[in-house]
PDB file of C-alpha atoms in Angstrom:
ATOM      1  CA  MET A   1      37.836 -58.981  -5.299  1.00 54.00           C
ATOM      2  CA  ILE A   2      34.082 -58.989  -5.862  1.00 72.00           C
ATOM      3  CA  LEU A   3      32.502 -61.277  -8.436  1.00 83.00           C
ATOM      4  CA  GLY A   4      30.912 -58.555 -10.584  1.00 85.00           C
ATOM      5  CA  PRO A   5      33.992 -57.632 -12.659  1.00 88.00           C
ATOM      6  CA  LEU A   6      34.936 -61.305 -13.002  1.00 90.00           C
ATOM      7  CA  ILE A   7      31.480 -62.201 -14.299  1.00 92.00           C
ATOM      8  CA  ARG A   8      31.512 -59.300 -16.768  1.00 94.00           C
ATOM      9  CA  ASN A   9      34.923 -60.425 -17.993  1.00 91.00           C
ATOM     10  CA  GLU A  10      33.616 -63.951 -18.624  1.00 93.00           C
ATOM     11  CA  GLN A  11      30.533 -62.562 -20.330  1.00 94.00           C
ATOM     12  CA  MET A  12      32.740 -60.508 -22.644  1.00 95.00           C
ATOM     13  CA  LYS A  13      34.714 -63.631 -23.534  1.00 93.00           C
ATOM     14  CA  ILE A  14      31.478 -65.349 -24.550  1.00 95.00           C
ATOM     15  CA  MET A  15      30.093 -62.368 -26.450  1.00 94.00           C
ATOM     16  CA  ASP A  16      33.334 -61.652 -28.299  1.00 92.00           C
ATOM     17  CA  ARG A  17      33.233 -65.052 -29.974  1.00 92.00           C
ATOM     18  CA  THR A  18      31.600 -65.172 -33.397  1.00 94.00           C
ATOM     19  CA  ARG A  19      29.788 -68.386 -32.530  1.00 95.00           C
ATOM     20  CA  THR A  20      27.582 -66.558 -30.004  1.00 96.00           C
ATOM     21  CA  LEU A  21      26.120 -64.278 -32.673  1.00 95.00           C
ATOM     22  CA  VAL A  22      25.810 -67.275 -35.003  1.00 97.00           C
ATOM     23  CA  MET A  23      23.912 -69.210 -32.323  1.00 97.00           C
ATOM     24  CA  TRP A  24      21.450 -66.397 -31.682  1.00 97.00           C
ATOM     25  CA  GLY A  25      21.121 -65.769 -35.402  1.00 97.00           C
ATOM     26  CA  LEU A  26      20.221 -69.425 -35.982  1.00 98.00           C
ATOM     27  CA  LEU A  27      17.710 -69.256 -33.137  1.00 98.00           C
ATOM     28  CA  ILE A  28      15.995 -66.204 -34.634  1.00 98.00           C
ATOM     29  CA  LEU A  29      16.070 -67.831 -38.076  1.00 98.00           C
ATOM     30  CA  ALA A  30      14.392 -70.961 -36.682  1.00 97.00           C
ATOM     31  CA  VAL A  31      11.582 -68.851 -35.208  1.00 97.00           C
ATOM     32  CA  CYS A  32      11.178 -66.925 -38.468  1.00 96.00           C
ATOM     33  CA  LEU A  33      11.008 -70.089 -40.577  1.00 95.00           C
ATOM     34  CA  LEU A  34       8.492 -71.609 -38.170  1.00 94.00           C
ATOM     35  CA  ALA A  35       6.286 -68.516 -38.433  1.00 92.00           C
ATOM     36  CA  ILE A  36       6.494 -68.444 -42.230  1.00 90.00           C
ATOM     37  CA  GLY A  37       5.802 -72.162 -42.488  1.00 88.00           C
ATOM     38  CA  GLN A  38       2.765 -72.051 -40.226  1.00 85.00           C
ATOM     39  CA  ARG A  39       1.433 -68.928 -41.922  1.00 83.00           C
ATOM     40  CA  LEU A  40       1.712 -70.434 -45.399  1.00 81.00           C
ATOM     41  CA  ILE A  41       0.487 -73.907 -44.596  1.00 75.00           C
ATOM     42  CA  LEU A  42      -2.441 -72.707 -42.471  1.00 64.00           C
ATOM     43  CA  VAL A  43      -3.113 -76.188 -41.149  1.00 60.00           C
ATOM     44  CA  SER A  44      -5.860 -76.837 -38.655  1.00 57.00           C
ATOM     45  CA  GLY A  45      -4.782 -75.677 -35.240  1.00 58.00           C
ATOM     46  CA  ALA A  46      -2.288 -73.118 -36.563  1.00 59.00           C
ATOM     47  CA  PRO A  47      -1.633 -70.213 -34.175  1.00 58.00           C
ATOM     48  CA  VAL A  48      -4.294 -67.501 -34.252  1.00 70.00           C
ATOM     49  CA  ASP A  49      -2.370 -64.877 -32.299  1.00 83.00           C
ATOM     50  CA  MET A  50       1.159 -64.105 -31.224  1.00 88.00           C
ATOM     51  CA  TRP A  51       0.672 -65.654 -27.780  1.00 90.00           C
ATOM     52  CA  GLU A  52      -0.277 -69.039 -29.187  1.00 88.00           C
ATOM     53  CA  PHE A  53       2.637 -68.858 -31.601  1.00 91.00           C
ATOM     54  CA  ALA A  54       4.973 -68.000 -28.720  1.00 94.00           C
ATOM     55  CA  GLU A  55       3.642 -71.037 -26.835  1.00 93.00           C
ATOM     56  CA  GLY A  56       4.431 -73.206 -29.840  1.00 92.00           C
ATOM     57  CA  CYS A  57       7.937 -71.780 -30.023  1.00 96.00           C
ATOM     58  CA  THR A  58       8.727 -73.136 -26.553  1.00 96.00           C
ATOM     59  CA  HIS A  59       9.560 -76.387 -28.358  1.00 95.00           C
ATOM     60  CA  LEU A  60      12.627 -74.545 -29.654  1.00 97.00           C
ATOM     61  CA  LEU A  61      13.980 -74.231 -26.119  1.00 97.00           C
ATOM     62  CA  PHE A  62      15.970 -77.395 -26.740  1.00 96.00           C
ATOM     63  CA  ILE A  63      18.090 -75.331 -29.165  1.00 97.00           C
ATOM     64  CA  VAL A  64      18.880 -72.903 -26.348  1.00 98.00           C
ATOM     65  CA  GLN A  65      19.803 -75.904 -24.221  1.00 97.00           C
ATOM     66  CA  LEU A  66      22.186 -77.273 -26.847  1.00 97.00           C
ATOM     67  CA  PHE A  67      23.866 -73.879 -27.241  1.00 98.00           C
ATOM     68  CA  THR A  68      24.203 -73.563 -23.460  1.00 98.00           C
ATOM     69  CA  LEU A  69      25.802 -77.021 -23.273  1.00 97.00           C
ATOM     70  CA  VAL A  70      28.350 -75.915 -25.869  1.00 97.00           C
ATOM     71  CA  VAL A  71      29.239 -72.785 -23.876  1.00 97.00           C
ATOM     72  CA  ALA A  72      29.337 -74.608 -20.524  1.00 97.00           C
ATOM     73  CA  GLY A  73      31.405 -77.450 -21.948  1.00 95.00           C
ATOM     74  CA  ASP A  74      33.927 -75.032 -23.398  1.00 94.00           C
ATOM     75  CA  ILE A  75      34.226 -72.211 -20.890  1.00 93.00           C
ATOM     76  CA  ILE A  76      36.908 -73.870 -18.723  1.00 92.00           C
ATOM     77  CA  SER A  77      38.578 -76.246 -21.158  1.00 89.00           C
ATOM     78  CA  SER A  78      39.093 -73.472 -23.721  1.00 88.00           C
ATOM     79  CA  GLU A  79      41.424 -71.697 -21.284  1.00 83.00           C
ATOM     80  CA  PHE A  80      43.753 -74.695 -21.507  1.00 81.00           C
ATOM     81  CA  SER A  81      43.252 -75.164 -25.247  1.00 77.00           C
ATOM     82  CA  TRP A  82      44.154 -71.530 -25.934  1.00 76.00           C
ATOM     83  CA  GLY A  83      47.004 -71.492 -23.429  1.00 73.00           C
ATOM     84  CA  THR A  84      45.404 -68.695 -21.387  1.00 71.00           C
ATOM     85  CA  ALA A  85      45.028 -70.787 -18.216  1.00 71.00           C
ATOM     86  CA  LYS A  86      48.313 -69.494 -16.818  1.00 68.00           C
ATOM     87  CA  LEU A  87      47.261 -65.861 -17.217  1.00 71.00           C
ATOM     88  CA  LEU A  88      43.938 -66.695 -15.589  1.00 72.00           C
ATOM     89  CA  LEU A  89      45.291 -68.586 -12.587  1.00 72.00           C
ATOM     90  CA  ILE A  90      48.175 -66.258 -11.685  1.00 71.00           C
ATOM     91  CA  ARG A  91      45.729 -63.425 -11.012  1.00 73.00           C
ATOM     92  CA  PRO A  92      45.260 -62.445  -7.332  1.00 75.00           C
ATOM     93  CA  VAL A  93      41.824 -64.046  -7.289  1.00 83.00           C
ATOM     94  CA  SER A  94      40.885 -67.371  -5.738  1.00 86.00           C
ATOM     95  CA  ARG A  95      40.129 -70.218  -8.091  1.00 86.00           C
ATOM     96  CA  THR A  96      36.759 -70.653  -6.410  1.00 90.00           C
ATOM     97  CA  LYS A  97      35.743 -67.130  -7.424  1.00 91.00           C
ATOM     98  CA  ILE A  98      36.965 -67.729 -10.968  1.00 90.00           C
ATOM     99  CA  LEU A  99      34.862 -70.885 -11.088  1.00 93.00           C
ATOM    100  CA  LEU A 100      31.784 -69.096  -9.734  1.00 94.00           C
ATOM    101  CA  SER A 101      32.164 -66.275 -12.248  1.00 95.00           C
ATOM    102  CA  LYS A 102      32.395 -68.733 -15.126  1.00 96.00           C
ATOM    103  CA  PHE A 103      29.241 -70.600 -14.124  1.00 97.00           C
ATOM    104  CA  ALA A 104      27.434 -67.303 -13.541  1.00 97.00           C
ATOM    105  CA  ALA A 105      28.405 -66.304 -17.091  1.00 97.00           C
ATOM    106  CA  VAL A 106      26.954 -69.590 -18.373  1.00 98.00           C
ATOM    107  CA  LEU A 107      23.676 -68.835 -16.581  1.00 98.00           C
ATOM    108  CA  THR A 108      23.527 -65.323 -18.032  1.00 97.00           C
ATOM    109  CA  PHE A 109      24.077 -66.818 -21.488  1.00 98.00           C
ATOM    110  CA  LEU A 110      21.161 -69.166 -20.814  1.00 98.00           C
ATOM    111  CA  LEU A 111      18.928 -66.276 -19.743  1.00 98.00           C
ATOM    112  CA  ALA A 112      19.984 -64.230 -22.768  1.00 97.00           C
ATOM    113  CA  GLY A 113      19.209 -67.133 -25.097  1.00 97.00           C
ATOM    114  CA  MET A 114      15.768 -67.549 -23.556  1.00 98.00           C
ATOM    115  CA  ALA A 115      15.144 -63.813 -23.883  1.00 98.00           C
ATOM    116  CA  VAL A 116      16.130 -63.900 -27.565  1.00 98.00           C
ATOM    117  CA  LEU A 117      13.757 -66.813 -28.199  1.00 98.00           C
ATOM    118  CA  LEU A 118      10.876 -65.199 -26.318  1.00 97.00           C
ATOM    119  CA  LEU A 119      11.237 -61.794 -27.964  1.00 97.00           C
ATOM    120  CA  ALA A 120      11.678 -63.325 -31.427  1.00 97.00           C
ATOM    121  CA  SER A 121       8.601 -65.527 -30.994  1.00 96.00           C
ATOM    122  CA  LEU A 122       6.474 -62.575 -29.866  1.00 94.00           C
ATOM    123  CA  LEU A 123       7.814 -60.341 -32.653  1.00 94.00           C
ATOM    124  CA  PHE A 124       7.252 -62.818 -35.471  1.00 94.00           C
ATOM    125  CA  GLY A 125       3.972 -63.858 -33.890  1.00 91.00           C
ATOM    126  CA  ALA A 126       2.796 -60.252 -34.022  1.00 90.00           C
ATOM    127  CA  VAL A 127       4.002 -59.823 -37.618  1.00 90.00           C
ATOM    128  CA  PHE A 128       2.554 -63.006 -39.091  1.00 87.00           C
ATOM    129  CA  PHE A 129      -0.496 -63.490 -36.861  1.00 84.00           C
ATOM    130  CA  ARG A 130      -2.953 -61.423 -34.864  1.00 77.00           C
ATOM    131  CA  TRP A 131      -1.698 -59.297 -32.005  1.00 75.00           C
ATOM    132  CA  THR A 132      -4.383 -60.497 -29.657  1.00 66.00           C
ATOM    133  CA  GLY A 133      -6.734 -63.430 -29.538  1.00 57.00           C
ATOM    134  CA  SER A 134      -9.698 -64.583 -27.543  1.00 53.00           C
ATOM    135  CA  GLY A 135      -7.548 -65.606 -24.581  1.00 60.00           C
ATOM    136  CA  ASP A 136      -6.204 -63.543 -21.716  1.00 74.00           C
ATOM    137  CA  ALA A 137      -2.775 -62.099 -22.510  1.00 77.00           C
ATOM    138  CA  LEU A 138      -1.830 -62.124 -18.819  1.00 83.00           C
ATOM    139  CA  GLU A 139      -2.639 -65.827 -18.524  1.00 86.00           C
ATOM    140  CA  SER A 140      -0.624 -66.516 -21.667  1.00 86.00           C
ATOM    141  CA  LEU A 141       2.305 -64.619 -20.205  1.00 89.00           C
ATOM    142  CA  LYS A 142       2.057 -66.609 -16.971  1.00 91.00           C
ATOM    143  CA  SER A 143       2.011 -69.848 -18.951  1.00 92.00           C
ATOM    144  CA  LEU A 144       5.093 -68.791 -20.903  1.00 95.00           C
ATOM    145  CA  ALA A 145       6.893 -67.798 -17.708  1.00 95.00           C
ATOM    146  CA  SER A 146       6.089 -71.191 -16.176  1.00 95.00           C
ATOM    147  CA  THR A 147       7.309 -73.098 -19.234  1.00 96.00           C
ATOM    148  CA  TYR A 148      10.521 -71.086 -19.497  1.00 98.00           C
ATOM    149  CA  GLY A 149      11.144 -71.340 -15.764  1.00 97.00           C
ATOM    150  CA  LEU A 150      10.737 -75.120 -15.602  1.00 96.00           C
ATOM    151  CA  TYR A 151      12.899 -75.602 -18.669  1.00 97.00           C
ATOM    152  CA  GLY A 152      15.468 -73.255 -17.175  1.00 97.00           C
ATOM    153  CA  VAL A 153      15.871 -75.615 -14.210  1.00 97.00           C
ATOM    154  CA  GLU A 154      16.498 -78.496 -16.610  1.00 96.00           C
ATOM    155  CA  VAL A 155      19.082 -76.554 -18.604  1.00 97.00           C
ATOM    156  CA  MET A 156      20.843 -75.353 -15.456  1.00 98.00           C
ATOM    157  CA  VAL A 157      21.370 -78.940 -14.283  1.00 97.00           C
ATOM    158  CA  THR A 158      22.535 -80.254 -17.667  1.00 97.00           C
ATOM    159  CA  ALA A 159      24.800 -77.213 -18.029  1.00 98.00           C
ATOM    160  CA  SER A 160      26.334 -78.164 -14.671  1.00 98.00           C
ATOM    161  CA  LEU A 161      27.166 -81.570 -16.146  1.00 97.00           C
ATOM    162  CA  ALA A 162      28.846 -79.950 -19.160  1.00 97.00           C
ATOM    163  CA  PHE A 163      30.628 -77.502 -16.837  1.00 97.00           C
ATOM    164  CA  MET A 164      32.008 -80.427 -14.818  1.00 96.00           C
ATOM    165  CA  LEU A 165      33.208 -82.235 -17.941  1.00 96.00           C
ATOM    166  CA  SER A 166      34.915 -79.040 -19.079  1.00 94.00           C
ATOM    167  CA  ALA A 167      36.848 -78.816 -15.808  1.00 92.00           C
ATOM    168  CA  VAL A 168      37.736 -82.514 -15.639  1.00 92.00           C
ATOM    169  CA  SER A 169      38.725 -83.164 -19.253  1.00 87.00           C
ATOM    170  CA  ARG A 170      40.172 -79.752 -20.156  1.00 78.00           C
ATOM    171  CA  SER A 171      39.465 -80.626 -23.765  1.00 85.00           C
ATOM    172  CA  SER A 172      36.783 -78.534 -25.446  1.00 88.00           C
ATOM    173  CA  THR A 173      36.088 -81.141 -28.105  1.00 90.00           C
ATOM    174  CA  LEU A 174      35.717 -83.951 -25.569  1.00 92.00           C
ATOM    175  CA  SER A 175      33.649 -82.027 -23.033  1.00 92.00           C
ATOM    176  CA  VAL A 176      31.251 -80.505 -25.568  1.00 94.00           C
ATOM    177  CA  GLY A 177      30.915 -83.715 -27.562  1.00 94.00           C
ATOM    178  CA  LEU A 178      30.357 -85.859 -24.473  1.00 94.00           C
ATOM    179  CA  SER A 179      27.840 -83.374 -23.050  1.00 94.00           C
ATOM    180  CA  ILE A 180      25.722 -83.458 -26.202  1.00 94.00           C
ATOM    181  CA  PHE A 181      26.032 -87.259 -26.415  1.00 95.00           C
ATOM    182  CA  LEU A 182      24.842 -87.673 -22.814  1.00 92.00           C
ATOM    183  CA  PHE A 183      22.026 -85.194 -23.444  1.00 91.00           C
ATOM    184  CA  PHE A 184      20.558 -87.354 -26.197  1.00 91.00           C
ATOM    185  CA  SER A 185      21.536 -90.801 -24.930  1.00 93.00           C
ATOM    186  CA  GLY A 186      20.334 -90.073 -21.391  1.00 90.00           C
ATOM    187  CA  ALA A 187      16.848 -89.199 -22.590  1.00 87.00           C
ATOM    188  CA  PHE A 188      16.823 -92.303 -24.815  1.00 91.00           C
ATOM    189  CA  LEU A 189      17.934 -94.529 -21.922  1.00 91.00           C
ATOM    190  CA  SER A 190      15.199 -93.137 -19.669  1.00 90.00           C
ATOM    191  CA  GLU A 191      12.546 -93.882 -22.287  1.00 88.00           C
ATOM    192  CA  LEU A 192      13.976 -97.366 -22.784  1.00 91.00           C
ATOM    193  CA  LEU A 193      13.886 -98.167 -19.065  1.00 89.00           C
ATOM    194  CA  LYS A 194      10.375 -96.755 -18.856  1.00 86.00           C
ATOM    195  CA  THR A 195       9.258 -99.066 -21.674  1.00 85.00           C
ATOM    196  CA  TRP A 196      10.872-102.047 -19.968  1.00 86.00           C
ATOM    197  CA  GLY A 197       9.293-101.140 -16.629  1.00 82.00           C
ATOM    198  CA  VAL A 198      12.624-100.899 -14.796  1.00 86.00           C
ATOM    199  CA  SER A 199      11.745 -99.219 -11.500  1.00 87.00           C
ATOM    200  CA  TRP A 200      15.228 -97.945 -10.610  1.00 89.00           C
ATOM    201  CA  GLY A 201      15.105 -95.758 -13.708  1.00 90.00           C
ATOM    202  CA  LYS A 202      13.350 -93.143 -11.566  1.00 93.00           C
ATOM    203  CA  TYR A 203      16.678 -92.362  -9.902  1.00 94.00           C
ATOM    204  CA  LEU A 204      18.396 -91.427 -13.157  1.00 94.00           C
ATOM    205  CA  LEU A 205      19.112 -87.752 -13.739  1.00 95.00           C
ATOM    206  CA  PHE A 206      17.482 -87.597 -17.155  1.00 94.00           C
ATOM    207  CA  ALA A 207      14.272 -89.204 -15.897  1.00 94.00           C
ATOM    208  CA  ASN A 208      13.796 -86.302 -13.484  1.00 95.00           C
ATOM    209  CA  LEU A 209      14.749 -83.318 -15.634  1.00 95.00           C
ATOM    210  CA  ASP A 210      11.258 -82.572 -16.946  1.00 94.00           C
ATOM    211  CA  LEU A 211       9.236 -81.120 -14.063  1.00 95.00           C
ATOM    212  CA  SER A 212       6.247 -80.089 -16.186  1.00 93.00           C
ATOM    213  CA  PRO A 213       4.173 -83.287 -15.579  1.00 93.00           C
ATOM    214  CA  TYR A 214       3.805 -82.330 -11.910  1.00 94.00           C
ATOM    215  CA  PHE A 215       2.302 -78.957 -12.832  1.00 93.00           C
ATOM    216  CA  LEU A 216       0.225 -80.058 -15.815  1.00 89.00           C
ATOM    217  CA  GLY A 217      -1.387 -83.035 -14.126  1.00 87.00           C
ATOM    218  CA  HIS A 218       0.407 -85.611 -16.279  1.00 89.00           C
ATOM    219  CA  SER A 219       1.826 -88.897 -15.041  1.00 90.00           C
ATOM    220  CA  PRO A 220       5.571 -88.947 -14.261  1.00 91.00           C
ATOM    221  CA  PRO A 221       7.818 -91.291 -16.276  1.00 89.00           C
ATOM    222  CA  PHE A 222       8.070 -93.916 -13.513  1.00 91.00           C
ATOM    223  CA  PRO A 223       5.655 -94.970 -10.748  1.00 90.00           C
ATOM    224  CA  GLY A 224       6.493 -93.604  -7.320  1.00 88.00           C
ATOM    225  CA  MET A 225       7.953 -90.364  -8.613  1.00 94.00           C
ATOM    226  CA  SER A 226       6.856 -87.047  -7.121  1.00 95.00           C
ATOM    227  CA  LEU A 227       7.902 -83.418  -7.350  1.00 96.00           C
ATOM    228  CA  GLY A 228       9.906 -83.781  -4.148  1.00 96.00           C
ATOM    229  CA  HIS A 229      11.616 -86.898  -5.485  1.00 96.00           C
ATOM    230  CA  SER A 230      12.616 -85.224  -8.758  1.00 97.00           C
ATOM    231  CA  LEU A 231      13.834 -82.061  -7.033  1.00 97.00           C
ATOM    232  CA  SER A 232      15.915 -84.173  -4.639  1.00 97.00           C
ATOM    233  CA  VAL A 233      17.501 -86.133  -7.495  1.00 97.00           C
ATOM    234  CA  LEU A 234      18.265 -82.905  -9.367  1.00 98.00           C
ATOM    235  CA  ALA A 235      19.700 -81.237  -6.260  1.00 98.00           C
ATOM    236  CA  ILE A 236      21.967 -84.213  -5.517  1.00 98.00           C
ATOM    237  CA  HIS A 237      23.291 -84.330  -9.072  1.00 98.00           C
ATOM    238  CA  PHE A 238      23.709 -80.543  -9.184  1.00 98.00           C
ATOM    239  CA  ALA A 239      25.727 -80.573  -5.948  1.00 98.00           C
ATOM    240  CA  LEU A 240      27.794 -83.571  -7.071  1.00 98.00           C
ATOM    241  CA  PHE A 241      28.629 -81.994 -10.429  1.00 98.00           C
ATOM    242  CA  HIS A 242      29.826 -78.784  -8.801  1.00 97.00           C
ATOM    243  CA  LEU A 243      31.772 -80.614  -6.095  1.00 97.00           C
ATOM    244  CA  ILE A 244      33.692 -82.539  -8.757  1.00 96.00           C
ATOM    245  CA  THR A 245      34.158 -79.327 -10.759  1.00 96.00           C
ATOM    246  CA  TRP A 246      35.514 -77.538  -7.700  1.00 94.00           C
ATOM    247  CA  TRP A 247      37.944 -80.365  -6.947  1.00 93.00           C
ATOM    248  CA  ALA A 248      39.135 -80.583 -10.550  1.00 90.00           C
ATOM    249  CA  PHE A 249      39.687 -76.840 -10.896  1.00 88.00           C
ATOM    250  CA  VAL A 250      40.536 -75.661  -7.392  1.00 82.00           C
ATOM    251  CA  LYS A 251      42.089 -78.512  -5.441  1.00 72.00           C
ATOM    252  CA  ARG A 252      43.757 -80.581  -8.121  1.00 61.00           C
ATOM    253  CA  ASP A 253      47.226 -79.547  -9.232  1.00 61.00           C
ATOM    254  CA  VAL A 254      47.027 -77.656 -12.491  1.00 58.00           C
ATOM    255  CA  LEU A 255      49.874 -77.898 -14.960  1.00 55.00           C
ATOM    256  CA  ILE A 256      50.141 -74.542 -16.706  1.00 49.00           C
TER     257      ILE A 256
END
């Protein structure tokens, strides 16, 4: 059986849940409130066109990341919580394909969330500010694509962590809660080790998630870090997360 129908089935499961519309509604509301606030306050440096406003809205990508962690941390464990795991696993489809379709659905949710944020930021930017500014629209679009792309890599890796926890724990509350806790505590730990000058902090996952310093000419969090180093750390963690997920879901005995 090809993956297409399986992926669409998982996408429908995500879309049919009320929380998905609530998540996207909150995201659009956040963009709207930001536009209204900046338009009313008119502080120095406020956006002068929709492209600059859209650039400012990239700070809201962390909301997309949080929502993606919730979906990734719930997509496997919810099958056991709802008692639908038996119906899922008795189908004439390998567990590996089921696993791949679920992670593919998580990635499509991530892309959809990014698309909602981008379109909302451009729409409200055009409504509340000027359509065009003194800058080059093409360059602005390239900058946005770069920012979204780099952040997408970060979210994909952290979503893999939540996906693994969902497969291992089989408890939606535990996997989602632990994923969000690690998301915040990991970043805090990296900053703490950076402040203390602990060199081995450069091998931590959360110290390597942000790839933007390598493209913006900024200094990395720890000395000795490079783009190759960060990509290697991310690749190792990504592979490890999915190996554990595969073992927990495919190879381990499942009581259904």
